[in-house]
Each structure stands twice: as structure tokens, then as C-alpha cells.
Amino acid sequence: MHTTGDKIAFGPFCLDTSTTRLFRDGADLALRPQAFSALKVLILNSGRHVDYDQMITEAWHGISVSKHTVAVTVGEVKEALKEYGPWISYRPKLGYRLEVPQSDDLIRNGRHFWVRHTREGFEKALVCFQQAALENGTDFRAFEGIALSYLMLGTFGMRPPGEMYAEFLEAHGHAVALCGLTPELRSDRAQGLHVFERKFEEAEAELLQALRDKPSLATAGVRLTMLYATWGRLDEALNAVVQARTSDALWPILPSAEIFVRLCRREFDCAVACGKKAIELHPYLAIGRAFYAGALEAAGQMDEAVAQYRLARVMSPDLPWLRAMEAACLAKGGQRSEASRILEELQEFRLTEYLDPYYLAMLLGALGRRDEAFQELERAHEENSATLFILDADVRMDPLRADPRFTPLRNKVFGTAAACMQRR
């Protein structure tokens, strides 16, 4: 729990005593004044029991009400806190107590590291969440954070996908067992269904339900955008971008999702314009800058694309696939010897570190080495590369689409979903 002036932060909440408002992740929860007063008393006495007499004195300012009224009001507070409601407990003769888990600071630190969207950031976040789980095995937020860190490490090709997804499922199951299937956890599961299992219809159903339960959940909106784009439902993808923007226009990954949709629609100049806005809003987000570089590449602005790829690598040097994307761009721009040199470096790198074979396939395709490119795509399929979920939509794979080996591979990747997907 942290106090700054009139604001008291606890978990994802902020209690503003000057305006008598309660916020969760910036969203106003519209708690009525009496319930706010009761919550304020519980927070100021955090970790201690507040009996009936103290509650009447401090929350009702001495006005006598029944114990039933107090119970109903505290119940209203618990309802407003949703899955965090169990932080408030009651013991006969002792009263009510709000207890923020000791793991709260670790979870706060983990979320701080996570938003960097780099491998180092996700791994540092994972350590914080794991320590929080050790300190308090009943805090669902710790397991939620563990699950999400593994999901991102796998989704962004930072660690071996099979290993990461198995760890995600285990931690996600712990979180659900502790607090139920919240909209956030439902959205995370949908991401796994889409990216790792490529079960598009199931993923869509989960994301739509998450958004019905919590319309302001920007992550679910972005994920729905990516799902529709990779499914070939491009008009719906664009509509999902618009809806996600109304939820949180500053969500860091949202501009990248819009760039991706524009690329899928072959609206390259528009993708570049979106990319410029993205780096204005989030200049230090390597993934967003990489998407911008991809838009420049698709628009034929090779020199500027290479420059942006290199800036992205400076921001996130622990993402080897950024180097592969840069090399592919160099090859398309006629700098084949430089691209081939980078390819040799990456092949040496993969002897000791994980490198998503999808990106090597992309680079080899740009170099015209199709046999090797398809070998890497087969390897990506065997390893269940997370990046394969964009195979149908990725403009960088266009050089390989006419090859007779592409369609059989594509059908293996998408399995039963292949028939219902709109082919590019």
C-alpha cells in the first residue's frame, strides 16, 4: 500500500480521498459515498480488525445504523473490488479487516518490468511474480503474472514456445482456481488458443465474452484485432482496432496491431502513417518500432526501414529475430552480402540460444534460398513456433506463397481451422 498526498494505492486500486472516488487501473468505479467511507476506514486500518463501534464512529460519523446496514455496505465494497473482494474478511466479535497481501510490492514491481515488452523485462517480471507466489500462495495475482510472463515470452519468440506454453497453462490454472475466470484471465487463455493452439473459433468466443464482461479491457480488444487479421476477416479486424481505441487509446500495443491490420489489407502507405504515430506515442517500445520498420519495408522505403530495425535492436538487443528482420530487409534492398553475413551470425547464435525458425525462413526466402526456407518452416511447425499464427497474413511470406510446398505446410499449421480461414 502506498500513499501519495490524497491518494492511497493498493493493488490495482487508487482511493482518492480528496474527491471520494475509487479507481481501478484508471477507471472510476463509481462507489457511492457511504461505501467509500467504509472502504477508507478499512484501508486506514489495514491489517487490523474494525469492529461495529469503530465503523459507526469513523465511517458513519457517529450516526447509528444497524449491523445489517454495515454488512450490506461492506458487501457493496467487496463487490466493487471484484476478484479482490476476499481481501476483506469478517470475524464475529472482532469485525472487518482489509489485508493487502505482503506480495503486493513484488507484484507492483513485476508489472513495472512487464510493460517494457522486452525479454529482459518479462524475465525480471517473472522473477518478481514467482517470489510473490512463494510469499503468498493464495494471491492469484502472482500466478496471473507468472502465466502472462510465460505467455509473452512464448508469443514474442523469446523462449522455446512449447516450454513456455506448458508453463503458462500450469500457472494460469492456479490463478483460475484461486479467483475464477476473470475477463483478464479469459483473454490470456484466448491468446493461447489463438497463437499456440490455433483454435480460432474458440479464441474468438473467449475474447468476445471477456469484452462483454469488461468492455474496457484493451488487451482483449487488441487480441481480437490480431485474431481477425490472421483469420482473414480484415474489415472486422479494423473495427476491432476502433473499438480497442475507445477503451484505451494509449495502450502500447494498440498501434502495432493497427499497423499489422493495414499491412494485411495491403494499405502500405496507411501502415507507414500509423507507424509514425506509434513511435511518437511510444518511442521506446522496440516491438512497435519493429512494426513501423515492417510498414516502411512493405512500402519500399528500405533504407529507412533498416534504420528503424536497427533502432529497435538498440532498444531490445535480446531479440535476435529483429536482426533477422533487418537482414531480410537488406536482402530485399539489394544488400545480399550483408544479409548473408547476418544469416551466418544467426545460425551461429542458434547453437546456444533459442531463435524462432520462422524468422530464419523469412530471411532465407528473401535471399531466394527456398529449399532452406521451407526446412525452417517445417522446423517452426515441429517446434510449434508462436509466430506461425500470422503465416496466412504475413506480407513477408509472399515470396514463398507460390511455391507448391507452401499450401500443404499451411494446412498442417492450421489443422482443422485451415478450411474455414479465408485464404489470402
Tab-separated table of N, CA and C in Angstrom, residues 11 83-84 87 99-108 111 129 132-146 171 174-175 178-179:
chain	number	residue	atom	x	y	z
A	11	GLY	N	-2.997	-2.600	-4.460
A	11	GLY	CA	-3.258	-3.485	-5.577
A	11	GLY	C	-3.441	-2.657	-6.846
A	83	GLU	N	-12.651	-9.486	-7.951
A	83	GLU	CA	-11.860	-10.647	-7.529
A	83	GLU	C	-10.955	-10.345	-6.335
A	84	TYR	N	-10.810	-9.054	-6.004
A	84	TYR	CA	-10.013	-8.675	-4.831
A	84	TYR	C	-10.879	-8.558	-3.581
A	87	TRP	N	-9.997	-9.856	-0.054
A	87	TRP	CA	-9.046	-9.143	0.813
A	87	TRP	C	-9.751	-8.603	2.054
A	99	GLU	N	-6.890	-6.739	4.322
A	99	GLU	CA	-5.473	-7.094	4.376
A	99	GLU	C	-4.931	-7.258	2.955
A	100	VAL	N	-4.078	-6.311	2.550
A	100	VAL	CA	-3.412	-6.387	1.253
A	100	VAL	C	-2.246	-7.348	1.395
A	101	PRO	N	-2.156	-8.360	0.531
A	101	PRO	CA	-1.084	-9.357	0.664
A	101	PRO	C	0.303	-8.724	0.696
A	102	GLN	N	1.212	-9.347	1.456
A	102	GLN	CA	2.589	-8.865	1.528
A	102	GLN	C	3.270	-8.921	0.164
A	103	SER	N	2.714	-9.718	-0.714
A	103	SER	CA	3.294	-9.857	-2.051
A	103	SER	C	2.993	-8.659	-2.949
A	104	ASP	N	2.247	-7.683	-2.443
A	104	ASP	CA	1.782	-6.584	-3.285
A	104	ASP	C	2.930	-5.813	-3.930
A	105	ASP	N	3.976	-5.499	-3.168
A	105	ASP	CA	5.105	-4.742	-3.726
A	105	ASP	C	5.812	-5.526	-4.823
A	106	LEU	N	5.965	-6.824	-4.615
A	106	LEU	CA	6.598	-7.654	-5.639
A	106	LEU	C	5.766	-7.662	-6.918
A	107	ILE	N	4.461	-7.743	-6.758
A	107	ILE	CA	3.582	-7.755	-7.930
A	107	ILE	C	3.622	-6.402	-8.639
A	108	ARG	N	3.674	-5.334	-7.865
A	108	ARG	CA	3.776	-3.997	-8.450
A	108	ARG	C	5.080	-3.874	-9.263
A	111	ARG	N	4.845	-5.884	-12.533
A	111	ARG	CA	4.087	-5.196	-13.581
A	111	ARG	C	4.893	-4.065	-14.198
A	129	PHE	N	7.065	-12.094	-9.844
A	129	PHE	CA	5.810	-12.824	-9.642
A	129	PHE	C	6.045	-14.165	-8.951
A	132	ALA	N	6.588	-13.530	-5.374
A	132	ALA	CA	5.308	-13.194	-4.751
A	132	ALA	C	4.496	-14.457	-4.467
A	133	ALA	N	4.529	-15.410	-5.392
A	133	ALA	CA	3.801	-16.665	-5.199
A	133	ALA	C	4.371	-17.461	-4.031
A	134	LEU	N	5.674	-17.395	-3.851
A	134	LEU	CA	6.304	-18.088	-2.726
A	134	LEU	C	5.913	-17.441	-1.403
A	135	GLU	N	5.810	-16.101	-1.394
A	135	GLU	CA	5.438	-15.394	-0.172
A	135	GLU	C	3.965	-15.602	0.177
A	136	ASN	N	3.135	-15.673	-0.863
A	136	ASN	CA	1.699	-15.821	-0.615
A	136	ASN	C	1.091	-16.687	-1.711
A	137	GLY	N	0.982	-17.952	-1.435
A	137	GLY	CA	0.472	-18.897	-2.420
A	137	GLY	C	-1.008	-18.778	-2.700
A	138	THR	N	-1.697	-17.852	-1.994
A	138	THR	CA	-3.131	-17.656	-2.234
A	138	THR	C	-3.415	-16.374	-3.024
A	139	ASP	N	-2.361	-15.645	-3.405
A	139	ASP	CA	-2.541	-14.399	-4.150
A	139	ASP	C	-2.607	-14.724	-5.640
A	140	PHE	N	-3.812	-14.677	-6.187
A	140	PHE	CA	-3.990	-15.070	-7.586
A	140	PHE	C	-3.196	-14.184	-8.527
A	141	ARG	N	-2.930	-12.928	-8.122
A	141	ARG	CA	-2.204	-12.006	-8.999
A	141	ARG	C	-0.797	-12.505	-9.308
A	142	ALA	N	-0.191	-13.203	-8.346
A	142	ALA	CA	1.155	-13.730	-8.575
A	142	ALA	C	1.130	-14.764	-9.691
A	143	PHE	N	0.162	-15.663	-9.640
A	143	PHE	CA	0.074	-16.708	-10.669
A	143	PHE	C	-0.402	-16.136	-12.002
A	144	GLU	N	-1.264	-15.127	-11.942
A	144	GLU	CA	-1.677	-14.448	-13.162
A	144	GLU	C	-0.467	-13.818	-13.842
A	145	GLY	N	0.400	-13.170	-13.051
A	145	GLY	CA	1.605	-12.554	-13.592
A	145	GLY	C	2.580	-13.569	-14.149
A	146	ILE	N	2.734	-14.689	-13.437
A	146	ILE	CA	3.609	-15.764	-13.923
A	146	ILE	C	3.102	-16.263	-15.278
A	171	ALA	N	0.437	-22.195	-14.638
A	171	ALA	CA	0.242	-21.014	-13.792
A	171	ALA	C	-1.155	-20.433	-13.979
A	174	HIS	N	-3.618	-22.301	-11.904
A	174	HIS	CA	-3.547	-21.919	-10.486
A	174	HIS	C	-4.323	-20.625	-10.253
A	175	ALA	N	-4.124	-19.650	-11.146
A	175	ALA	CA	-4.803	-18.357	-10.980
A	175	ALA	C	-6.316	-18.520	-11.043
A	178	LEU	N	-7.853	-19.948	-7.967
A	178	LEU	CA	-7.888	-19.038	-6.824
A	178	LEU	C	-8.970	-17.970	-6.940
A	179	CYS	N	-9.254	-17.489	-8.150
A	179	CYS	CA	-10.177	-16.351	-8.258
A	179	CYS	C	-11.254	-16.515	-9.308
